[in-house]
Coordinates of C-alpha atoms in Angstrom, one line a residue:
Chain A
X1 CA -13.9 -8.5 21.3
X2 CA -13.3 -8.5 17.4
X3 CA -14.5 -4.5 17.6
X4 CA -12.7 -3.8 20.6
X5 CA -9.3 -5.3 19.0
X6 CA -10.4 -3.2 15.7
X7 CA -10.7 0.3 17.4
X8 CA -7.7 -0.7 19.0
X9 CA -5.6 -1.4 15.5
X10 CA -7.4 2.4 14.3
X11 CA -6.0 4.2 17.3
X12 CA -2.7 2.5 16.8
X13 CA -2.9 3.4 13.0
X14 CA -3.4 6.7 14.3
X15 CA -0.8 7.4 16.1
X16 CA 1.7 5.3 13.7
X17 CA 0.5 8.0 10.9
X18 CA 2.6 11.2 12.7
X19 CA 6.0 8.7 13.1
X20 CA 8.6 8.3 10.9
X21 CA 7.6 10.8 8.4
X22 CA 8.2 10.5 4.9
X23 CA 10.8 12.9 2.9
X24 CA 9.3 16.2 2.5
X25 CA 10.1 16.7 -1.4
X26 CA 8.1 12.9 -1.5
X27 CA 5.3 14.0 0.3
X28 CA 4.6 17.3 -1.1
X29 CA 3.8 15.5 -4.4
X30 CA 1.7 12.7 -2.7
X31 CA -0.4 15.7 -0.4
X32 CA -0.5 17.6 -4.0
X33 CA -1.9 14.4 -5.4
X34 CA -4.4 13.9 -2.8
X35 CA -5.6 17.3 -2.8
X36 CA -6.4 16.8 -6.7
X37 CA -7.6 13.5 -5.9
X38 CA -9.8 14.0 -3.1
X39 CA -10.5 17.7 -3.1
X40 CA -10.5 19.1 -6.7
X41 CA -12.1 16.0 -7.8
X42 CA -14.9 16.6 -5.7
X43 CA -16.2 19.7 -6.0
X44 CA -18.4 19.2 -9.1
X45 CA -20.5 16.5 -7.4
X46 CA -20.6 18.7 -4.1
X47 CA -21.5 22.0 -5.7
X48 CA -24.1 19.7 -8.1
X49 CA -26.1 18.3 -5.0
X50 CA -25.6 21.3 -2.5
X51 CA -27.3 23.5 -5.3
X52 CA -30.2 20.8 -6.3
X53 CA -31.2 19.9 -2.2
X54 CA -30.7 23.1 -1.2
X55 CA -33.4 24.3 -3.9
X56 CA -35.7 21.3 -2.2
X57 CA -34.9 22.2 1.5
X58 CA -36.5 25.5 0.2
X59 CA -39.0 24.3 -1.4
X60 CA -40.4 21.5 1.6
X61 CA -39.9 24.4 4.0
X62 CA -42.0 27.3 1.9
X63 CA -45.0 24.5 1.0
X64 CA -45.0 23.5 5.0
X65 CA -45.4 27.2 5.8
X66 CA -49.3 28.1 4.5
X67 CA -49.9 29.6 7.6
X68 CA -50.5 33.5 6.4
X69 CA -49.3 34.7 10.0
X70 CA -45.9 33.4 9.3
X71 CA -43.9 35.5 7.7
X72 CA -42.0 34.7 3.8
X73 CA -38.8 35.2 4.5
X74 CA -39.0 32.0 7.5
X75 CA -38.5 30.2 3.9
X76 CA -34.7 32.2 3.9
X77 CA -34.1 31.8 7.7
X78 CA -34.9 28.0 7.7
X79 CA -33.0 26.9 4.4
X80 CA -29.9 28.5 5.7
X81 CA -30.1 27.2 9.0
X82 CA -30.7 23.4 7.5
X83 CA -27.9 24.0 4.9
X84 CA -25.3 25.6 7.5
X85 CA -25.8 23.4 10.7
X86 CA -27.1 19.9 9.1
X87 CA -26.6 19.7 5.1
X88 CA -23.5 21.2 4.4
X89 CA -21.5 19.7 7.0
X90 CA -23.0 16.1 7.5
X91 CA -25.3 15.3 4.8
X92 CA -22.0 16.3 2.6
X93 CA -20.1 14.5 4.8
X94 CA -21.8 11.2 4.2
X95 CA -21.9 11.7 0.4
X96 CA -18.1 11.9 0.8
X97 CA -17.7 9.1 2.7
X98 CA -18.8 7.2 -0.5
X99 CA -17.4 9.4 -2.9
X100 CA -14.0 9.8 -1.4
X101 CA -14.1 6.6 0.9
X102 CA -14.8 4.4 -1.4
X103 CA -12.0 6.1 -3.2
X104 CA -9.3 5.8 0.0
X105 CA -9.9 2.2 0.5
X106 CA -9.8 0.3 -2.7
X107 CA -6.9 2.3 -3.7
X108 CA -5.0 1.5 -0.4
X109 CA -7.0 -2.3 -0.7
X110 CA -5.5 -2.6 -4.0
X111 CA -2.1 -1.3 -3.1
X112 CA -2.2 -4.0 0.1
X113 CA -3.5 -6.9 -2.3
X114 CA -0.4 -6.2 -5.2
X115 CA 1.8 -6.1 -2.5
X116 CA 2.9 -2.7 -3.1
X117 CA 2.5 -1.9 0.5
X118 CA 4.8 -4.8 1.5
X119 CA 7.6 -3.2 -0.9
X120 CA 7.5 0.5 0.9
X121 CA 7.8 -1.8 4.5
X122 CA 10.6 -3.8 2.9
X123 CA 12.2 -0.2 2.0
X124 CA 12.0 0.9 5.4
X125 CA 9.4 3.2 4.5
X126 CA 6.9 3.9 6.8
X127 CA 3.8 3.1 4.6
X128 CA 0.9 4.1 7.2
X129 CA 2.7 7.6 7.2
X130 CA 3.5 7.4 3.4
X131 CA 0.0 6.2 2.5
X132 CA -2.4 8.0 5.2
X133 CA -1.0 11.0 6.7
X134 CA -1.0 13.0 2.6
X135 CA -4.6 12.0 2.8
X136 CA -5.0 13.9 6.3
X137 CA -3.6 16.8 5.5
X138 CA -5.5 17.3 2.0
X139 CA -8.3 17.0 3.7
X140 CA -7.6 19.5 5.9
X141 CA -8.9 21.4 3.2
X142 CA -12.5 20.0 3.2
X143 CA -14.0 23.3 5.1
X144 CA -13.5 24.5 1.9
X145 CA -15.7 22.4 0.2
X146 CA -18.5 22.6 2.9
X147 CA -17.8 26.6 2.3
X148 CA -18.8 25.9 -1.6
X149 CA -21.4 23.7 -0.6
X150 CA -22.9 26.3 1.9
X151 CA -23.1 28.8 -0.7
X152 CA -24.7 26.8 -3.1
X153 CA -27.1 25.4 -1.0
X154 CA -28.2 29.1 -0.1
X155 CA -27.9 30.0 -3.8
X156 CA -30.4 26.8 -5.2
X157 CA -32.7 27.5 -2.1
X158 CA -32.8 30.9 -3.7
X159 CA -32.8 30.3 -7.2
X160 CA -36.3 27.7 -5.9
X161 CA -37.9 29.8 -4.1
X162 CA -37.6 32.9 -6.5
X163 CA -38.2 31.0 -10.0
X164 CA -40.9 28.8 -8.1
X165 CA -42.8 31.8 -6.6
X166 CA -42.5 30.8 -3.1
X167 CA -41.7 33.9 -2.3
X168 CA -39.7 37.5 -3.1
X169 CA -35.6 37.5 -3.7
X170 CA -36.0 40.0 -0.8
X171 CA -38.0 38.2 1.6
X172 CA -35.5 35.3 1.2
X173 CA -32.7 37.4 1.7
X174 CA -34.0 39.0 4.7
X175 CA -34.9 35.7 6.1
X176 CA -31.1 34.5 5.3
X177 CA -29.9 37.2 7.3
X178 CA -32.5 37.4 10.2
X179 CA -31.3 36.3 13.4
X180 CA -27.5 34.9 12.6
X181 CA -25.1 33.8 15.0
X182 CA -21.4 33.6 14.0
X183 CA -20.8 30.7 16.5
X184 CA -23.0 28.4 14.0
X185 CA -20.3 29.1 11.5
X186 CA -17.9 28.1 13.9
X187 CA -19.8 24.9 14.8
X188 CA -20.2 23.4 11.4
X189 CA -16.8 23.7 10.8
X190 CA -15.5 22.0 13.8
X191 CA -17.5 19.2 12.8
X192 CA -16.3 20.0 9.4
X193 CA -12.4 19.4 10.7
X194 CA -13.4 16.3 12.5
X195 CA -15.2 14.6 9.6
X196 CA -12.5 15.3 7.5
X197 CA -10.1 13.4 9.8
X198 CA -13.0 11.0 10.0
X199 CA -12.8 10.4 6.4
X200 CA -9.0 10.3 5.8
X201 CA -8.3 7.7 8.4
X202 CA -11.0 5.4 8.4
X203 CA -11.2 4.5 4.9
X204 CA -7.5 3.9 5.1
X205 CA -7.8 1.2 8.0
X206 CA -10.4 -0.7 6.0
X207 CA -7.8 -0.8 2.9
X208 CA -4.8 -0.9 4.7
X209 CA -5.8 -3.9 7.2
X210 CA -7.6 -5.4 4.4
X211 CA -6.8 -9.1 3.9
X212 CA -7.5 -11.3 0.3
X213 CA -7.9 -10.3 -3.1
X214 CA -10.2 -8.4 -5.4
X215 CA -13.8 -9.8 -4.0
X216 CA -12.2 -8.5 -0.7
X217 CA -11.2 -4.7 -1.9
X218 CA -15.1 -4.3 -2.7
X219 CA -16.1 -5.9 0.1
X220 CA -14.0 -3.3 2.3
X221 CA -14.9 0.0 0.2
X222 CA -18.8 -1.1 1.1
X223 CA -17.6 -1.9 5.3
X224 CA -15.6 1.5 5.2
X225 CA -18.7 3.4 3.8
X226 CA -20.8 1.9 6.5
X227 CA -18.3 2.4 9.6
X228 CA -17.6 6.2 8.1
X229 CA -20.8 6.7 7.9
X230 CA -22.0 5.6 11.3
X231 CA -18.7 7.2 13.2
X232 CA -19.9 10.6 11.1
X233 CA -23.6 10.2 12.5
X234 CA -22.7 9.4 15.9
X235 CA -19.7 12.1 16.3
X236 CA -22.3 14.5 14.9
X237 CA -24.6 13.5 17.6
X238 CA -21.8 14.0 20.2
X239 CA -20.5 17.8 19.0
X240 CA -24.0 18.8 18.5
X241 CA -24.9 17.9 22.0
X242 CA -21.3 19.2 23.2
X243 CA -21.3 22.7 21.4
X244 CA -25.0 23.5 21.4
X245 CA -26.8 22.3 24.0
Chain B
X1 CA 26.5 -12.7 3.8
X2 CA 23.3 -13.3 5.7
X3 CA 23.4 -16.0 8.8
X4 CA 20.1 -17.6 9.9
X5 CA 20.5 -19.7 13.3
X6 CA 17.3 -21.8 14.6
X7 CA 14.5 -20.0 13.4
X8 CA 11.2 -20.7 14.2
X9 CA 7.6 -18.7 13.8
X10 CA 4.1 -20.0 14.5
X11 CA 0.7 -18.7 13.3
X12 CA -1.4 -18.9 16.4
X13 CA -1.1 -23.1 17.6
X14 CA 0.7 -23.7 14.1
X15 CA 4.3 -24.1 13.9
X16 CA 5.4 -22.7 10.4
X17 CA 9.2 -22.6 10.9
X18 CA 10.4 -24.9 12.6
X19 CA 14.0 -24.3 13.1
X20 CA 16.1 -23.3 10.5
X21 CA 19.5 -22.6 10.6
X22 CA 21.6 -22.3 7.5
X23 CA 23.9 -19.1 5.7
X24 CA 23.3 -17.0 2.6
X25 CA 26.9 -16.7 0.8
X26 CA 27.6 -13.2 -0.5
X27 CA 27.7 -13.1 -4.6
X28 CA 26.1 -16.4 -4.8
X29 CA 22.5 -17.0 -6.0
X30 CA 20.5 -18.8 -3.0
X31 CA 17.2 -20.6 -4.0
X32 CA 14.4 -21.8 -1.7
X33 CA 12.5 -24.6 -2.8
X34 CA 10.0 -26.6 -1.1
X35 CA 6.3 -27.6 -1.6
X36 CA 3.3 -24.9 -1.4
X37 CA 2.7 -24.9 2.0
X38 CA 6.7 -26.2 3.2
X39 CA 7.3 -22.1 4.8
X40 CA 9.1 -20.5 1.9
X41 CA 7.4 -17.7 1.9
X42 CA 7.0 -17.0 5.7
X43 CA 11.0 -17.7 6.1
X44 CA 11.4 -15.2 3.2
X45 CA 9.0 -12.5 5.0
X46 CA 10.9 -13.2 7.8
X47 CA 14.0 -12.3 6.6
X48 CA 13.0 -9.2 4.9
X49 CA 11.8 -8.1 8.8
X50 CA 8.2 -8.4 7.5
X51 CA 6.9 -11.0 10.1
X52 CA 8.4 -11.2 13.6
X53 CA 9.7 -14.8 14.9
X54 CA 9.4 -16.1 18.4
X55 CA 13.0 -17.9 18.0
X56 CA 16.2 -17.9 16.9
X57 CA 18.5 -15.0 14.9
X58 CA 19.0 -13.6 11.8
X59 CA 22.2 -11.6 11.0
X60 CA 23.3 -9.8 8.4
X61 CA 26.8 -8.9 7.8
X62 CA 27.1 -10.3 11.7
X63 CA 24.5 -7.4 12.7
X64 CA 21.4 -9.0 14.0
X65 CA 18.2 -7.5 12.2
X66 CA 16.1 -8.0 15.8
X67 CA 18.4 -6.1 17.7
X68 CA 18.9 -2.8 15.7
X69 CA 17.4 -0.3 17.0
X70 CA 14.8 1.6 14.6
X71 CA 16.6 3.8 12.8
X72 CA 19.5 1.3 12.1
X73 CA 16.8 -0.9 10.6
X74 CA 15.7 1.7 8.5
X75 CA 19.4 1.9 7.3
X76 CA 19.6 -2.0 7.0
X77 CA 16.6 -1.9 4.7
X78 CA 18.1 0.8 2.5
X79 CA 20.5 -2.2 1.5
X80 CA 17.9 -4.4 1.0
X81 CA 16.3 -4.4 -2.9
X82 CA 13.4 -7.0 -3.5
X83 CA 11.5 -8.2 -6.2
X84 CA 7.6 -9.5 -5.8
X85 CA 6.5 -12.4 -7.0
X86 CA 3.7 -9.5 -8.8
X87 CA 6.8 -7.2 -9.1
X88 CA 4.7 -4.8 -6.8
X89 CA 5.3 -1.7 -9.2
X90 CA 3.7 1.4 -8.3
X91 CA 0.8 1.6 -10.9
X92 CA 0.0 5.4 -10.1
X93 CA 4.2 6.1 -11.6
X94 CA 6.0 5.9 -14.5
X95 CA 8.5 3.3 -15.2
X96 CA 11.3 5.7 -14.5
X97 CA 9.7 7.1 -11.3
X98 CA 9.1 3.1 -10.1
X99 CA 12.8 2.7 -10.4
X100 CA 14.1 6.2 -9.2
X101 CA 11.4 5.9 -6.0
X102 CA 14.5 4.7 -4.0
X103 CA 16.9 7.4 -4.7
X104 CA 14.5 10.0 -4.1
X105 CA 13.4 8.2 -0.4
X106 CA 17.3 7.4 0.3
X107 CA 19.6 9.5 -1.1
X108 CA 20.5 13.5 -1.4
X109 CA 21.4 13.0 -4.9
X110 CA 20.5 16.1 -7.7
X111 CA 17.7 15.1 -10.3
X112 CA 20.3 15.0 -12.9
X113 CA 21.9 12.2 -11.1
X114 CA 19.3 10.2 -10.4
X115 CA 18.0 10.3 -13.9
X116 CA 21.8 9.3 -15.2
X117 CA 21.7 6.2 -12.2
X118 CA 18.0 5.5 -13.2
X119 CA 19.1 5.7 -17.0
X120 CA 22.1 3.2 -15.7
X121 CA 19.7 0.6 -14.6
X122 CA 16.7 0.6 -17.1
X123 CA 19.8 -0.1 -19.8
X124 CA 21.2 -2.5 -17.7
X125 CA 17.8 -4.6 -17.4
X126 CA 17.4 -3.7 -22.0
X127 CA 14.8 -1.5 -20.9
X128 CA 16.6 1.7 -22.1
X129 CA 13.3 3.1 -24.4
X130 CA 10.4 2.3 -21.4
X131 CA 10.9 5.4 -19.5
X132 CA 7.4 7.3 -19.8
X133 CA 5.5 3.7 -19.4
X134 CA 2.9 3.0 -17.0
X135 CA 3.5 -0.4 -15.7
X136 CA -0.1 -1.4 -16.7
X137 CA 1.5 -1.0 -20.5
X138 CA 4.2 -3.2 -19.5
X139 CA 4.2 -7.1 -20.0
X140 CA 4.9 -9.4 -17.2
X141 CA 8.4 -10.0 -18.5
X142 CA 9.0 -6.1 -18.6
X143 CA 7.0 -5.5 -15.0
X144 CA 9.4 -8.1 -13.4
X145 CA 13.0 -6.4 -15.0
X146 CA 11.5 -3.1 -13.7
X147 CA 11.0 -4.8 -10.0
X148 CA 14.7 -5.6 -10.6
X149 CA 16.0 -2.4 -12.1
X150 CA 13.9 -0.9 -9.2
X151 CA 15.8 -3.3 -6.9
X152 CA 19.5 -2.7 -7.2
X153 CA 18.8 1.0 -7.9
X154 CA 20.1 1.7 -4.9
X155 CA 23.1 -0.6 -4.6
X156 CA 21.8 -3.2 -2.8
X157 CA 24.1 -5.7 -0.4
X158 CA 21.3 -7.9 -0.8
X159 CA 18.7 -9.0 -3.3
X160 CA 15.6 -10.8 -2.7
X161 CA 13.5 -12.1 -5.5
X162 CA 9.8 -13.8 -4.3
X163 CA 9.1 -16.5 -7.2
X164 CA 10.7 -14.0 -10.1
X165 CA 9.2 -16.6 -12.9
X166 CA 5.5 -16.9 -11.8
X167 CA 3.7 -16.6 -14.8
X168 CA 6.7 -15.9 -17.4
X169 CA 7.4 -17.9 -19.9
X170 CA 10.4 -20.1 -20.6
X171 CA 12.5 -17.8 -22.3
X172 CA 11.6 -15.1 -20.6
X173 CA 12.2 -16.9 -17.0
X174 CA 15.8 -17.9 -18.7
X175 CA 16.5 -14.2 -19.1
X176 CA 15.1 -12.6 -16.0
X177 CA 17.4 -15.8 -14.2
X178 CA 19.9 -15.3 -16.6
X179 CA 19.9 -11.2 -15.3
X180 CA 19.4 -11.9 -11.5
X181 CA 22.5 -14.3 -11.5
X182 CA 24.9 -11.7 -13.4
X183 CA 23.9 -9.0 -11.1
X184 CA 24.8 -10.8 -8.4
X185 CA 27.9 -11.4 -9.3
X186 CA 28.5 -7.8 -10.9
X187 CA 28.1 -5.8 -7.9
X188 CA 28.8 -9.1 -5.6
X189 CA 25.8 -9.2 -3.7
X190 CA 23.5 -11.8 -1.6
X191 CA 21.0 -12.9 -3.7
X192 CA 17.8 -15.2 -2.2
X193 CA 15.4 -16.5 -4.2
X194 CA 12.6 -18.4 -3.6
X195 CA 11.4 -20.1 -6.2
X196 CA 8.8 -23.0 -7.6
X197 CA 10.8 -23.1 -11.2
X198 CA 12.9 -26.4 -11.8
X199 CA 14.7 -24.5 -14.4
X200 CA 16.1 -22.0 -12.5
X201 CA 17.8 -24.6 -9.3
X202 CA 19.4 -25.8 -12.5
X203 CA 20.5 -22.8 -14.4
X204 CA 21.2 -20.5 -11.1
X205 CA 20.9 -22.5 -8.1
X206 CA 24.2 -21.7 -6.6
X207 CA 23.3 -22.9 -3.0
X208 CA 20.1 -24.4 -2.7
X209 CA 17.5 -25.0 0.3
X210 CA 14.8 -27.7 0.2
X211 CA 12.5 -26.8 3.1
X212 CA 9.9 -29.3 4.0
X213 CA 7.1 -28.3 6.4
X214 CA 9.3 -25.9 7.9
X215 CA 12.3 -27.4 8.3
X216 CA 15.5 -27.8 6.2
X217 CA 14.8 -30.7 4.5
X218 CA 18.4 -30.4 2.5
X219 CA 21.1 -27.8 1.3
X220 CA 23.6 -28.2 -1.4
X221 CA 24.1 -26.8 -4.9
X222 CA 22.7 -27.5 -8.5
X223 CA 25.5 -30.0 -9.1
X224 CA 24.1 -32.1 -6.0
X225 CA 21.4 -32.1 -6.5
X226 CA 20.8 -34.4 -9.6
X227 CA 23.5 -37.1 -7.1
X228 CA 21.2 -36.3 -4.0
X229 CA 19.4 -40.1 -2.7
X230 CA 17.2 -37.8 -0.7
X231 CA 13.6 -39.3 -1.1
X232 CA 11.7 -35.7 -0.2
X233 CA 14.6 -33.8 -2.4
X234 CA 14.2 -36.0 -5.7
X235 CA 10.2 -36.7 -5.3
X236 CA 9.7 -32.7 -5.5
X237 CA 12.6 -31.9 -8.0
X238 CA 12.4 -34.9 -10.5
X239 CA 8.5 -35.0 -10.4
X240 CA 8.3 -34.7 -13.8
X241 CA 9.5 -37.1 -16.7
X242 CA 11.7 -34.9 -18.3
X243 CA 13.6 -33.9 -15.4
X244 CA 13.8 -37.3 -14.2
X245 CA 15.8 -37.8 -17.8
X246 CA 17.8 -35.0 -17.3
X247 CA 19.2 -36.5 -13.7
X248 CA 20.0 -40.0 -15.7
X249 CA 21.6 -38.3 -18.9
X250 CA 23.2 -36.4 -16.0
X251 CA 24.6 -38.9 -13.6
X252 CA 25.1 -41.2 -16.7
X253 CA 27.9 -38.6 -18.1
X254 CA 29.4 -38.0 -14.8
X255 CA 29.5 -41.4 -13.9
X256 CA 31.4 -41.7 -17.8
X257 CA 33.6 -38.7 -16.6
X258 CA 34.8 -40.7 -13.3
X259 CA 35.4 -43.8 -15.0

């Protein structure tokens, strides 16, 4: 009953987020802010693991292939379908649910618990719009994050498999390019979109609805990781099964 | 003016507010006193339209809040300035952008202008060098007359201040009560406080209501206070021994003055 009442208070969040929309010259800043904040600030960490895991994806795939009837450049073809369909998107995905999750909710938690959120409702603001709907549309820009972090994947799987000797640059090239269909492009960024929705709006119901003080903003930053990551792994589940089966 | 007719709010099976009826008077500083747990604060959420009540009316200016429709509450708020018992600053803005947050979410004025009205206030509240603070670098005393300058920024018809002293001390309470009670009467406003501090009901407390688990308990001002015989009234004000002193040296003048 307690979930059933909490989806319901996410979907009503939801839809409050597109009412009542703040000033445009106001929000500008805030989605300028955001994008600094949630996009700019993340690329270093993104392009620093896509490049290091994509290196290992590379490397676990060419020491699983000692089978001389297998061709090298398999090592290209299955790093760049791990990185584009699974890595990139999702595995990215969770990271940024701690990342920028975290982030979302304790600086919404904190803004609840100093009663700074009760000021923009006492103003007539509408603070769910104010506070969530900036963080929507910066992340609107995540595909491009998941664009770096597919490049970089492809690039450290490169750089791993050439300076490890797993096998030639053009093996892995050929292998990168063997056999590619646009539509997987298309797929990871759908779930790309979705996620990033995923990730404005459910960090910001943990710290919005948050009740209590300081203990309390921690203890929702560590509940909104857990309920971001399990809506990303179960809605990845759901569009796989929907776009690719 | 703000009228308040029989209001009542429950949590769940508990009855908070039990029925209160009583009137804010325009350019007069109201207090709300009472022991920690006697409503205060829920009767003070309720009238800034932050709870919803089951019963009763609250009108101000004659317009009843709970029947506006949305975008005249929106307006109503616009007239509304409050001050937090934290103050309830933005921490990510400068002092100046805290205070000229208003003007930029309710008013078409230029950038010029609201720096001039912003400029206006921040001297107003003897904060005329804090512009380019962050409110982390500001003390308590400063954080609250930045709530305030923040507050009336707008031209508020009505000012509501949630414990304004908490954690100030005497001197500066004595000027933040000193400031609320002048701007109240400057630009003639309807000023509600709710307050814990003994010093302000008798510097400030123009009209004062004593609410006792959820109902008014008593109403009057700080001159009736120190005459008041009731028990719940002078058992929470004259707890202490040196206000119990006060209300004899008090009622031992006036009684001097009468004779």
């Amino acid at each position: 009953m307690h979930y059933l009442k909490q989806i319901g208070s996410y979907f009503l969040m939801v839809v409050e987020m597109f009412r009542k929309p703040t000033k445009w010259s106001v929000m500008r800043r805030l989605i300028l802010k955001d994008i600094d904040d949630l996009i700019i600030g993340s690329i270093g960490i993104v392009s620093f693991i896509a490049f290091f895991v994509g290196g290992v994806i590379t490397i676990q795939t060419a020491l699983n292939i000692d089978n001389p009837l297998i061709p090298k450049s398999l090592v290209g073809f299955a790093t760049r379908q791990s990185i584009i369909l699974e890595f990139a998107p999702t595995f990215i995905s969770i990271i940024m649910a701690g990342k920028v999750g975290s982030f979302i909710t304790s600086s919404i938690g904190t803004m609840r618990v100093t009663e700074q959120i009760d000021a923009l409702e006492v103003m007539g603001i509408n603070s769910i719009n104010y506070l969530v709907f900036p963080k929507f549309i910066a992340l609107t820009l995540y595909p491009f994050i998941i664009s770096i972090a597919m490049f970089l994947g492809i690039m450290g799987g490169l750089a791993a498999c050439v300076f490890g000797g797993y096998s030639t640059y053009e093996d892995f090239i050929t292998g990168v390019q063997l056999d590619f269909i646009p539509f997987h492009i298309v797929y990871a960024f759908i779930k790309t979109f979705v996620f990033a929705f995923i990730l404005a709006t459910v960090p910001s119901f943990h710290g919005y609805f948050m009740k209590g003080g300081a203990l309390e903003v921690g203890q929702a930053s560590t509940t909104s990781f857990v309920w971001t990551s399990v809506t990303i792994i179960l809605l990845n589940y759901v569009l796989t099964q929907i776009l690719l089966s | 003016m703000i009228e308040v007719k029989d209001l009542q709010k429950s949590f769940g099976d508990t009855k908070v507010l039990k029925g209160i009826t009583t009137t804010f008077e325009t350019g007069k500083t109201n207090l709300i006193i009472g022991q920690s747990g006697s409503g205060k604060t829920v009767f003070l959420k309720c009238l800034l339209g932050l709870f919803n009540y089951e019963e009763g009316s609250i009108a101000y200016d004659g317009s009843i809040f709970a029947k506006l429709s949305e975008d005249e509450k929106r307006n109503m708020r616009a007239k509304i300035g409050m001050v937090f018992q934290g103050s309830a600053l933005f921490d990510s803005m400068t002092i100046a952008e805290n205070v000229m947050f208003p003007l930029r979410m309710f008013t078409k004025q230029s950038k010029s202008e609201m720096r001039d009205r912003v400029d206006t206030v921040l001297n107003r509240v003897n904060l005329s060098d804090a512009h380019n603070k962050m409110p982390s670098e500001a003390s308590g005393g400063m954080q609250k007359r930045v709530a305030i300058a923040r507050a009336i920024v707008n031209n508020p018809k009505y000012l509501f201040c949630d414990e304004p002293n908490s954690g100030l001390d005497p001197k500066t309470s004595m000027v933040i009560d000193n400031l609320i009670q002048e701007i109240t009467q400057e630009y003639n406003i309807t000023t509600v406080i709710n307050s814990h501090d003994m010093n302000s009901v008798m510097e400030i407390g123009e009209k004062i209501i004593f609410l006792k688990n959820g109902l008014k308990e008593w109403e009057g001002s700080k001159h009736n206070i120190f005459k008041t015989e009731n028990e719940a009234v002078t058992d929470f004000v004259y707890s202490s021994n040196l206000f119990k002193k006060v209300r004899s040296v008090y009622i031992e003048n006036d009684s001097k003055k009468t004779h």
